[in-house]
Each structure stands twice: as structure tokens, then as C-alpha cells.
Amino acid sequence: MDRNGHKGYNLDKKKLDKILESKKVQINPPIEINKNETNKNSKPHKCREIYIGIVVTVTDYLYYPNEDGKIIVPHKHKKNIVYGDNIKAFAIDLMYEAYNSTDAVKNIISSITNDTINLSKGTLMKWSKNISEKMKPELEHIEKELLNSYYSHFDESQIKVNGEFYSELCACNGTHTRLWTIKSKKHEDLEKINFFNSYMGIIIKDGTNLYNGFGTGFSQCLSHIQRYLKGICDNVKHKYPKKMAKFLSKCNMLRNEFKENGIIKFDTNIYHALMREYEDILYNWKHEWMKDEKNPVYDEEREEILYFLKDFKVPATNNQAETDQRNIKIKQKIGKFRSKDGSEIYATIRSSINTYKKQKINVYQAFVEAFKGNVMPYNV
């Protein structure tokens, strides 16, 4: 444990053995310090130091004529001098998984190669565009898996593109993520995207009506509802919004207990008892607010709000979508998009990164394969 009470990560023989088992480690000859004729037979203190060695390598690829006298050269080797796929993958990983700006990536690569490799912003953006094109098969696979999913989380985040406001849309589940850039959060903009017209699963969302007309049903995020109720409770001294919040928390706890015991739904008596309790709170809440012009009582959306009570297969919250969009919020703090094309490239690459991580695929290795033109296999 460290001084803050966190479990420490100390190297030991077991961890070293695991590193050596990977067979991807270079073991160097020992460095003998202070050894002489007098002490050479003494038992030394041994420390095994693990480090990463950065070496810039140059490899010549020599292409000879085939039987027909033709020299077949792949497109990436048409030029006489090129950067290898691994350095491209490393740069993309630094930019899109580690949230670094192009300037930061330039500096990192220059620093770790002792100023040997000095990339330009134009080169980095060219590689970004190149890999986004190569990842189109990944996007098709991701969309297919989401379309076959029983439910998906949907959410949107505001972004700035060249000073103008756009939105980054997200559709995801526990194994796949797909992001898009749209100009505005309007239903007609979603209709232009084939995925939304084809989606026939349950949509988990916040209180927006943006997705009305898509999917086969809606479940509102319990976390959003609770935040909304807390806002009311903090500003209005009425008791029934607080009772509604406590009721929804109790329902979720009860549902979780049933799920942990392998029960897939409430029996009819329990379900109807919960509905009656909801109706009682709603009735009293309405009377408590009856003099107000704007009544925030949940009534018309009750089917979406209480969907999590009748379908245990669907998560009660939209937290997965919020997690999948956290990267875009960090990206906006680092720097804005200069063009819509740049935001779409980001959406493509980040869709793949999120999916790779959910599938426990090494992101860097996946990028190397993508630059080679290979689609990374999934662990499913």
C-alpha cells in the first residue's frame, strides 16, 4: 500500500517471469560493476532492470523482377524512402488514444529518438486520413454488430468545428462503439445516416426526443433522471420529487438483487405493486405542483422512465455512452477541430479504439495491422 492507501504495483519475480514468458523481451549480458580479481568469486547483489530501448532502424526492401520480368511493388513502397507502419501506428496511438495534440506527438517522437525523427503536422494528418480510410471495414463490422444488438446506448456531445457548433453522436454497447459528426441535433440529420434508419433494437437515452421514430422502444437513463430530480429537490422545498428519487433508487436496488439471483423479471404482483407506488407518488406530486405553470412531473414519459423495471436485459443507465464520449470532451479541452473532415476522421479512429479496448485488442498492434491493410480479428 502507498501512503495514500492505494494498492501498490511492485515488481517481483512472478511479474518478471510473466514479462519473460512473452518471448518479446531482449535479455542483455549482465553489466558487472566493481568486479576485480579479488572479489570475482564472491556472490554479487543482483538487480534486474527493465527498460524500453528506442532504436531507429532502417531496412532496405529490394524488389526483383518476377518470371515475366515485371517488378511488383506495393503502393506503400512506390517511393524510395518511407516511414514504416510501426512509427505511423505509434503516432496515431499517441494522438487518438492518449489525447495528445499534433505538436505534442511531434515533440514526443523527436525526443525519444534523440531528434532523429522529426515529423511535420502535415505528415501526421496525412497518416490520420490514411488510417481512417483503411478502417472502413472496421466501421462496417461495428455497425453490423450494433444493428444486431438487442439494445444500444445513444448519446450526443457538443463539439466545435472551426468555431461552429456541431454534435458528436454515439451509439454503443458493451462490446462496440460507433461515433458520427453531425451539424445539428435534428431528427432529419439522423435520417441521413443509414444506421439509424436500420436500427431495430431498444434505445437507451436521456430525456431527449431526438431518437423518436428509430428503434423499437426507449429506456430513459436512470442516472439522468436522478440528476434532474436532485436539481428540483435542491431548488424547491417539496417532498414528492425526493420521494420519487428514493422510489426509483429502491426499484433499481431490487432489480439488481433479482438479477444477482438469476431472476430475469419481477413477478406480476411485485411489478403491479411498484406501479401502484409510482402512481401514488405521481398523484401527490401533481397536487404539490398544481399551482405552477410549468409542471415537471413525469407523466407522459412514464413508459420510458420505468422501462428498466420490465426488461432486465436492458441496463438502467446510459453510463456506457457517457464513458464512450468522455474522450471527445478531453479532446475539446486539448484543441478544437479545424474542419468537419477532421472531426469525422476522429470519429472513425476513436470508434475503432473504443471497440478494440472493449474487445481487449492491443490498440497499437491493431493500428500497425490497419496500416498494412489487414483488418484486426475480434476476440468474439
GROMACS .gro file of C-alpha atoms in nm:
model
  380
    1MET     CA    1   0.000   0.000   0.000
    2ASP     CA    2   0.126   0.353  -0.073
    3ARG     CA    3   0.087   0.642   0.166
    4ASN     CA    4  -0.250   0.730   0.014
    5GLY     CA    5  -0.382   0.384   0.091
    6HIS     CA    6  -0.375   0.260  -0.267
    7LYS     CA    7  -0.255  -0.086  -0.352
    8GLY     CA    8   0.097  -0.054  -0.489
    9TYR     CA    9   0.235  -0.217  -0.802
   10ASN     CA   10   0.573  -0.359  -0.703
   11LEU     CA   11   0.786  -0.566  -0.936
   12ASP     CA   12   0.862  -0.916  -0.811
   13LYS     CA   13   0.987  -1.244  -0.956
   14LYS     CA   14   0.638  -1.355  -1.052
   15LYS     CA   15   0.580  -1.042  -1.258
   16LEU     CA   16   0.927  -1.063  -1.411
   17ASP     CA   17   0.865  -1.425  -1.512
   18LYS     CA   18   0.541  -1.318  -1.680
   19ILE     CA   19   0.730  -1.050  -1.875
   20LEU     CA   20   0.995  -1.301  -1.983
   21GLU     CA   21   0.730  -1.555  -2.085
   22SER     CA   22   0.605  -1.313  -2.351
   23LYS     CA   23   0.916  -1.404  -2.557
   24LYS     CA   24   0.923  -1.047  -2.684
   25VAL     CA   25   1.196  -0.937  -2.445
   26GLN     CA   26   1.561  -0.889  -2.529
   27ILE     CA   27   1.789  -1.006  -2.245
   28ASN     CA   28   2.121  -0.825  -2.243
   29PRO     CA   29   2.450  -0.954  -2.099
   30PRO     CA   30   2.498  -0.852  -1.734
   31ILE     CA   31   2.679  -0.530  -1.653
   32GLU     CA   32   2.941  -0.614  -1.392
   33ILE     CA   33   3.023  -0.326  -1.158
   34ASN     CA   34   3.336  -0.310  -0.943
   35LYS     CA   35   3.434  -0.666  -1.031
   36ASN     CA   36   3.806  -0.749  -0.990
   37GLU     CA   37   4.037  -1.044  -0.927
   38THR     CA   38   3.982  -1.021  -0.552
   39ASN     CA   39   3.603  -1.033  -0.548
   40LYS     CA   40   3.517  -1.214  -0.873
   41ASN     CA   41   3.417  -1.534  -0.687
   42SER     CA   42   3.202  -1.351  -0.434
   43LYS     CA   43   2.824  -1.361  -0.461
   44PRO     CA   44   2.717  -1.025  -0.605
   45HIS     CA   45   2.399  -0.832  -0.537
   46LYS     CA   46   2.184  -0.869  -0.850
   47CYS     CA   47   1.931  -0.616  -0.971
   48ARG     CA   48   1.738  -0.685  -1.292
   49GLU     CA   49   1.643  -0.354  -1.452
   50ILE     CA   50   1.357  -0.344  -1.701
   51TYR     CA   51   1.356  -0.062  -1.953
   52ILE     CA   52   1.241   0.023  -2.302
   53GLY     CA   53   1.510   0.080  -2.559
   54ILE     CA   54   1.426   0.311  -2.850
   55VAL     CA   55   1.631   0.237  -3.160
   56VAL     CA   56   1.570   0.391  -3.501
   57THR     CA   57   1.616   0.124  -3.766
   58VAL     CA   58   1.645   0.147  -4.143
   59THR     CA   59   1.556  -0.153  -4.360
   60ASP     CA   60   1.609  -0.186  -4.735
   61TYR     CA   61   1.336  -0.371  -4.928
   62LEU     CA   62   1.477  -0.499  -5.259
   63TYR     CA   63   1.217  -0.597  -5.518
   64TYR     CA   64   1.339  -0.812  -5.810
   65PRO     CA   65   1.163  -0.894  -6.138
   66ASN     CA   66   0.929  -1.192  -6.147
   67GLU     CA   67   0.919  -1.459  -6.418
   68ASP     CA   68   0.757  -1.213  -6.658
   69GLY     CA   69   1.029  -0.960  -6.597
   70LYS     CA   70   0.798  -0.728  -6.401
   71ILE     CA   71   0.883  -0.578  -6.065
   72ILE     CA   72   0.574  -0.579  -5.843
   73VAL     CA   73   0.598  -0.316  -5.572
   74PRO     CA   74   0.321  -0.250  -5.317
   75HIS     CA   75   0.179   0.102  -5.314
   76LYS     CA   76   0.340   0.198  -4.982
   77HIS     CA   77   0.687   0.120  -5.123
   78LYS     CA   78   0.646   0.309  -5.453
   79LYS     CA   79   0.856   0.588  -5.306
   80ASN     CA   80   1.221   0.517  -5.239
   81ILE     CA   81   1.215   0.640  -4.880
   82VAL     CA   82   0.915   0.596  -4.648
   83TYR     CA   83   0.824   0.570  -4.280
   84GLY     CA   84   0.738   0.222  -4.151
   85ASP     CA   85   0.394   0.114  -4.031
   86ASN     CA   86   0.503   0.093  -3.668
   87ILE     CA   87   0.602   0.458  -3.640
   88LYS     CA   88   0.275   0.557  -3.810
   89ALA     CA   89   0.080   0.341  -3.565
   90PHE     CA   90   0.269   0.485  -3.269
   91ALA     CA   91   0.193   0.842  -3.379
   92ILE     CA   92  -0.178   0.767  -3.431
   93ASP     CA   93  -0.196   0.593  -3.093
   94LEU     CA   94  -0.041   0.898  -2.924
   95MET     CA   95  -0.286   1.133  -3.093
   96TYR     CA   96  -0.612   0.943  -3.066
   97GLU     CA   97  -0.583   0.710  -2.769
   98ALA     CA   98  -0.359   0.924  -2.547
   99TYR     CA   99  -0.525   1.261  -2.633
  100ASN     CA  100  -0.205   1.435  -2.749
  101SER     CA  101  -0.202   1.731  -2.988
  102THR     CA  102  -0.005   1.711  -3.312
  103ASP     CA  103   0.261   1.937  -3.159
  104ALA     CA  104   0.291   1.707  -2.858
  105VAL     CA  105   0.322   1.399  -3.078
  106LYS     CA  106   0.594   1.565  -3.286
  107ASN     CA  107   0.785   1.653  -2.971
  108ILE     CA  108   0.747   1.308  -2.811
  109ILE     CA  109   0.871   1.122  -3.117
  110SER     CA  110   1.155   1.366  -3.169
  111SER     CA  111   1.256   1.337  -2.803
  112ILE     CA  112   1.254   0.957  -2.773
  113THR     CA  113   1.451   0.921  -3.098
  114ASN     CA  114   1.710   1.175  -2.984
  115ASP     CA  115   1.597   1.424  -3.252
  116THR     CA  116   1.643   1.165  -3.526
  117ILE     CA  117   1.276   1.151  -3.637
  118ASN     CA  118   1.117   1.494  -3.689
  119LEU     CA  119   0.765   1.474  -3.826
  120SER     CA  120   0.554   1.757  -3.966
  121LYS     CA  121   0.190   1.828  -3.880
  122GLY     CA  122   0.102   1.762  -4.243
  123THR     CA  123   0.255   1.412  -4.222
  124LEU     CA  124   0.060   1.332  -3.904
  125MET     CA  125  -0.269   1.448  -4.056
  126LYS     CA  126  -0.197   1.250  -4.376
  127TRP     CA  127  -0.147   0.937  -4.167
  128SER     CA  128  -0.471   1.009  -3.979
  129LYS     CA  129  -0.666   1.035  -4.304
  130ASN     CA  130  -0.496   0.725  -4.441
  131ILE     CA  131  -0.580   0.504  -4.145
  132SER     CA  132  -0.938   0.632  -4.127
  133GLU     CA  133  -0.981   0.511  -4.487
  134LYS     CA  134  -0.827   0.175  -4.404
  135MET     CA  135  -1.063   0.136  -4.106
  136LYS     CA  136  -1.383   0.148  -4.310
  137PRO     CA  137  -1.419  -0.233  -4.290
  138GLU     CA  138  -1.395  -0.195  -3.910
  139LEU     CA  139  -1.680   0.056  -3.911
  140GLU     CA  140  -1.895  -0.173  -4.122
  141HIS     CA  141  -1.832  -0.455  -3.876
  142ILE     CA  142  -1.910  -0.232  -3.578
  143GLU     CA  143  -2.237  -0.108  -3.730
  144LYS     CA  144  -2.341  -0.462  -3.817
  145GLU     CA  145  -2.283  -0.579  -3.459
  146LEU     CA  146  -2.474  -0.283  -3.313
  147LEU     CA  147  -2.763  -0.339  -3.554
  148ASN     CA  148  -2.783  -0.699  -3.432
  149SER     CA  149  -2.772  -0.590  -3.068
  150TYR     CA  150  -3.084  -0.621  -2.851
  151TYR     CA  151  -3.017  -0.273  -2.710
  152SER     CA  152  -2.772   0.014  -2.762
  153HIS     CA  153  -2.682   0.329  -2.574
  154PHE     CA  154  -2.733   0.656  -2.762
  155ASP     CA  155  -2.598   0.997  -2.666
  156GLU     CA  156  -2.456   1.314  -2.815
  157SER     CA  157  -2.193   1.573  -2.721
  158GLN     CA  158  -2.148   1.925  -2.850
  159ILE     CA  159  -1.819   1.995  -3.026
  160LYS     CA  160  -1.666   2.294  -3.201
  161VAL     CA  161  -1.551   2.267  -3.561
  162ASN     CA  162  -1.367   2.572  -3.691
  163GLY     CA  163  -1.557   2.792  -3.444
  164GLU     CA  164  -1.902   2.645  -3.525
  165PHE     CA  165  -2.104   2.411  -3.306
  166TYR     CA  166  -2.156   2.052  -3.422
  167SER     CA  167  -2.258   1.735  -3.241
  168GLU     CA  168  -2.078   1.405  -3.195
  169LEU     CA  169  -2.330   1.120  -3.193
  170CYS     CA  170  -2.259   0.794  -3.016
  171ALA     CA  171  -2.421   0.450  -3.045
  172CYS     CA  172  -2.259   0.179  -2.836
  173ASN     CA  173  -2.293  -0.126  -2.614
  174GLY     CA  174  -2.054  -0.325  -2.400
  175THR     CA  175  -1.853  -0.452  -2.698
  176HIS     CA  176  -1.874  -0.194  -2.979
  177THR     CA  177  -1.876   0.183  -3.032
  178ARG     CA  178  -1.974   0.396  -3.332
  179LEU     CA  179  -1.935   0.774  -3.347
  180TRP     CA  180  -2.058   1.025  -3.609
  181THR     CA  181  -2.030   1.400  -3.661
  182ILE     CA  182  -2.348   1.592  -3.749
  183LYS     CA  183  -2.413   1.964  -3.793
  184SER     CA  184  -2.709   1.986  -3.557
  185LYS     CA  185  -2.913   1.766  -3.325
  186LYS     CA  186  -3.211   1.734  -3.557
  187HIS     CA  187  -3.412   1.427  -3.647
  188GLU     CA  188  -3.366   1.491  -4.019
  189ASP     CA  189  -2.988   1.482  -3.977
  190LEU     CA  190  -3.011   1.135  -3.821
  191GLU     CA  191  -3.233   1.018  -4.107
  192LYS     CA  192  -2.942   1.083  -4.345
  193ILE     CA  193  -2.740   0.814  -4.162
  194ASN     CA  194  -2.840   0.464  -4.277
  195PHE     CA  195  -2.759   0.311  -3.940
  196PHE     CA  196  -3.039   0.494  -3.759
  197ASN     CA  197  -3.298   0.403  -4.022
  198SER     CA  198  -3.196   0.037  -3.992
  199TYR     CA  199  -3.170   0.012  -3.614
  200MET     CA  200  -3.444  -0.209  -3.462
  201GLY     CA  201  -3.329  -0.253  -3.104
  202ILE     CA  202  -3.406  -0.082  -2.772
  203ILE     CA  203  -3.259   0.269  -2.742
  204ILE     CA  204  -3.120   0.375  -2.403
  205LYS     CA  205  -3.107   0.756  -2.390
  206ASP     CA  206  -3.159   1.062  -2.176
  207GLY     CA  207  -3.480   1.267  -2.191
  208THR     CA  208  -3.431   1.383  -2.550
  209ASN     CA  209  -3.686   1.312  -2.824
  210LEU     CA  210  -3.409   1.319  -3.089
  211TYR     CA  211  -3.434   0.943  -3.147
  212ASN     CA  212  -3.813   0.924  -3.175
  213GLY     CA  213  -3.905   0.716  -3.478
  214PHE     CA  214  -3.597   0.496  -3.454
  215GLY     CA  215  -3.560   0.161  -3.281
  216THR     CA  216  -3.840  -0.046  -3.129
  217GLY     CA  217  -3.853   0.102  -2.778
  218PHE     CA  218  -3.696   0.351  -2.540
  219SER     CA  219  -3.546   0.334  -2.194
  220GLN     CA  220  -3.451   0.660  -2.022
  221CYS     CA  221  -3.127   0.674  -1.829
  222LEU     CA  222  -3.191   0.643  -1.456
  223SER     CA  223  -2.881   0.848  -1.375
  224HIS     CA  224  -3.010   1.142  -1.581
  225ILE     CA  225  -3.349   1.119  -1.414
  226GLN     CA  226  -3.193   1.118  -1.068
  227ARG     CA  227  -2.980   1.422  -1.151
  228TYR     CA  228  -3.291   1.602  -1.273
  229LEU     CA  229  -3.480   1.514  -0.954
  230LYS     CA  230  -3.188   1.630  -0.740
  231GLY     CA  231  -3.196   1.964  -0.920
  232ILE     CA  232  -3.563   2.002  -0.828
  233CYS     CA  233  -3.504   1.897  -0.467
  234ASP     CA  234  -3.216   2.146  -0.434
  235ASN     CA  235  -3.430   2.438  -0.553
  236VAL     CA  236  -3.787   2.356  -0.447
  237LYS     CA  237  -3.883   2.255  -0.096
  238HIS     CA  238  -4.139   1.994  -0.197
  239LYS     CA  239  -4.126   1.639  -0.067
  240TYR     CA  240  -4.258   1.429  -0.355
  241PRO     CA  241  -3.968   1.481  -0.601
  242LYS     CA  242  -3.745   1.344  -0.323
  243LYS     CA  243  -3.984   1.053  -0.270
  244MET     CA  244  -3.976   0.980  -0.643
  245ALA     CA  245  -3.595   0.974  -0.635
  246LYS     CA  246  -3.594   0.734  -0.340
  247PHE     CA  247  -3.856   0.516  -0.510
  248LEU     CA  248  -3.652   0.484  -0.832
  249SER     CA  249  -3.337   0.403  -0.632
  250LYS     CA  250  -3.526   0.135  -0.440
  251CYS     CA  251  -3.659  -0.013  -0.764
  252ASN     CA  252  -3.309  -0.032  -0.912
  253MET     CA  253  -3.167  -0.195  -0.598
  254LEU     CA  254  -3.448  -0.450  -0.601
  255ARG     CA  255  -3.392  -0.521  -0.970
  256ASN     CA  256  -3.018  -0.571  -0.910
  257GLU     CA  257  -3.090  -0.815  -0.626
  258PHE     CA  258  -3.319  -1.017  -0.852
  259LYS     CA  259  -3.060  -1.020  -1.134
  260GLU     CA  260  -2.785  -1.137  -0.896
  261ASN     CA  261  -3.009  -1.430  -0.801
  262GLY     CA  262  -3.065  -1.524  -1.165
  263ILE     CA  263  -3.421  -1.386  -1.182
  264ILE     CA  264  -3.491  -1.227  -1.519
  265LYS     CA  265  -3.801  -1.021  -1.432
  266PHE     CA  266  -4.036  -0.918  -1.150
  267ASP     CA  267  -4.335  -1.140  -1.096
  268THR     CA  268  -4.673  -0.982  -1.170
  269ASN     CA  269  -4.758  -0.899  -0.808
  270ILE     CA  270  -4.431  -0.718  -0.739
  271TYR     CA  271  -4.443  -0.532  -1.069
  272HIS     CA  272  -4.800  -0.407  -1.013
  273ALA     CA  273  -4.719  -0.312  -0.654
  274LEU     CA  274  -4.431  -0.095  -0.780
  275MET     CA  275  -4.658   0.062  -1.042
  276ARG     CA  276  -4.916   0.149  -0.774
  277GLU     CA  277  -4.645   0.310  -0.561
  278TYR     CA  278  -4.529   0.511  -0.861
  279GLU     CA  279  -4.888   0.624  -0.931
  280ASP     CA  280  -4.937   0.731  -0.568
  281ILE     CA  281  -4.618   0.942  -0.571
  282LEU     CA  282  -4.712   1.089  -0.909
  283TYR     CA  283  -5.063   1.177  -0.790
  284ASN     CA  284  -4.937   1.360  -0.482
  285TRP     CA  285  -4.656   1.525  -0.676
  286LYS     CA  286  -4.910   1.670  -0.921
  287HIS     CA  287  -5.112   1.821  -0.639
  288GLU     CA  288  -4.797   1.963  -0.486
  289TRP     CA  289  -4.716   2.138  -0.813
  290MET     CA  290  -5.070   2.214  -0.934
  291LYS     CA  291  -5.033   2.592  -0.895
  292ASP     CA  292  -4.722   2.611  -1.113
  293GLU     CA  293  -4.746   2.690  -1.484
  294LYS     CA  294  -4.461   2.454  -1.572
  295ASN     CA  295  -4.519   2.115  -1.418
  296PRO     CA  296  -4.205   1.896  -1.427
  297VAL     CA  297  -4.388   1.584  -1.314
  298TYR     CA  298  -4.300   1.264  -1.501
  299ASP     CA  299  -4.626   1.154  -1.659
  300GLU     CA  300  -4.616   1.136  -2.039
  301GLU     CA  301  -4.275   0.965  -2.040
  302ARG     CA  302  -4.354   0.706  -1.773
  303GLU     CA  303  -4.317   0.415  -2.019
  304GLU     CA  304  -3.957   0.518  -2.098
  305ILE     CA  305  -3.875   0.603  -1.736
  306LEU     CA  306  -3.996   0.272  -1.597
  307TYR     CA  307  -3.878   0.053  -1.885
  308PHE     CA  308  -3.592  -0.081  -1.671
  309LEU     CA  309  -3.848  -0.241  -1.439
  310LYS     CA  310  -3.999  -0.466  -1.704
  311ASP     CA  311  -3.688  -0.557  -1.904
  312PHE     CA  312  -3.388  -0.672  -1.701
  313LYS     CA  313  -3.182  -0.729  -2.017
  314VAL     CA  314  -3.155  -0.352  -2.069
  315PRO     CA  315  -2.918  -0.151  -1.842
  316ALA     CA  316  -3.088   0.103  -1.616
  317THR     CA  317  -2.843   0.381  -1.706
  318ASN     CA  318  -2.681   0.531  -2.013
  319ASN     CA  319  -2.340   0.538  -1.843
  320GLN     CA  320  -2.180   0.334  -2.122
  321ALA     CA  321  -2.247   0.612  -2.374
  322GLU     CA  322  -2.112   0.875  -2.136
  323THR     CA  323  -1.796   0.669  -2.090
  324ASP     CA  324  -1.756   0.625  -2.467
  325GLN     CA  325  -1.789   1.000  -2.519
  326ARG     CA  326  -1.554   1.106  -2.241
  327ASN     CA  327  -1.269   1.113  -2.492
  328ILE     CA  328  -1.437   1.379  -2.706
  329LYS     CA  329  -1.471   1.608  -2.403
  330ILE     CA  330  -1.100   1.566  -2.328
  331LYS     CA  331  -1.019   1.625  -2.695
  332GLN     CA  332  -1.212   1.954  -2.690
  333LYS     CA  333  -1.002   2.075  -2.396
  334ILE     CA  334  -0.679   2.000  -2.584
  335GLY     CA  335  -0.781   2.164  -2.911
  336LYS     CA  336  -1.075   2.224  -3.143
  337PHE     CA  337  -1.135   2.061  -3.480
  338ARG     CA  338  -1.031   2.276  -3.773
  339SER     CA  339  -1.262   2.106  -4.022
  340LYS     CA  340  -1.560   1.871  -4.039
  341ASP     CA  341  -1.335   1.621  -4.219
  342GLY     CA  342  -1.101   1.628  -3.918
  343SER     CA  343  -1.389   1.559  -3.678
  344GLU     CA  344  -1.509   1.270  -3.895
  345ILE     CA  345  -1.158   1.122  -3.907
  346TYR     CA  346  -1.150   1.146  -3.527
  347ALA     CA  347  -1.492   0.975  -3.502
  348THR     CA  348  -1.374   0.689  -3.726
  349ILE     CA  349  -1.047   0.628  -3.543
  350ARG     CA  350  -1.198   0.669  -3.196
  351SER     CA  351  -1.483   0.430  -3.282
  352SER     CA  352  -1.223   0.166  -3.359
  353ILE     CA  353  -1.014   0.244  -3.050
  354ASN     CA  354  -1.311   0.212  -2.814
  355THR     CA  355  -1.414  -0.113  -2.981
  356TYR     CA  356  -1.060  -0.256  -2.971
  357LYS     CA  357  -1.032  -0.180  -2.600
  358LYS     CA  358  -1.367  -0.344  -2.527
  359GLN     CA  359  -1.251  -0.648  -2.724
  360LYS     CA  360  -0.917  -0.647  -2.534
  361ILE     CA  361  -0.726  -0.598  -2.859
  362ASN     CA  362  -0.391  -0.418  -2.840
  363VAL     CA  363  -0.469  -0.079  -2.996
  364TYR     CA  364  -0.114  -0.012  -3.118
  365GLN     CA  365  -0.088  -0.357  -3.284
  366ALA     CA  366  -0.430  -0.304  -3.443
  367PHE     CA  367  -0.306   0.023  -3.594
  368VAL     CA  368   0.007  -0.150  -3.730
  369GLU     CA  369  -0.214  -0.411  -3.896
  370ALA     CA  370  -0.451  -0.145  -4.029
  371PHE     CA  371  -0.164   0.041  -4.198
  372LYS     CA  372  -0.061  -0.292  -4.354
  373GLY     CA  373  -0.416  -0.324  -4.488
  374ASN     CA  374  -0.524  -0.600  -4.252
  375VAL     CA  375  -0.849  -0.590  -4.056
  376MET     CA  376  -0.786  -0.688  -3.696
  377PRO     CA  377  -0.980  -1.002  -3.585
  378TYR     CA  378  -1.213  -0.967  -3.289
  379ASN     CA  379  -1.199  -1.178  -2.973
  380VAL     CA  380  -1.563  -1.278  -3.003
   0.00000   0.00000   0.00000
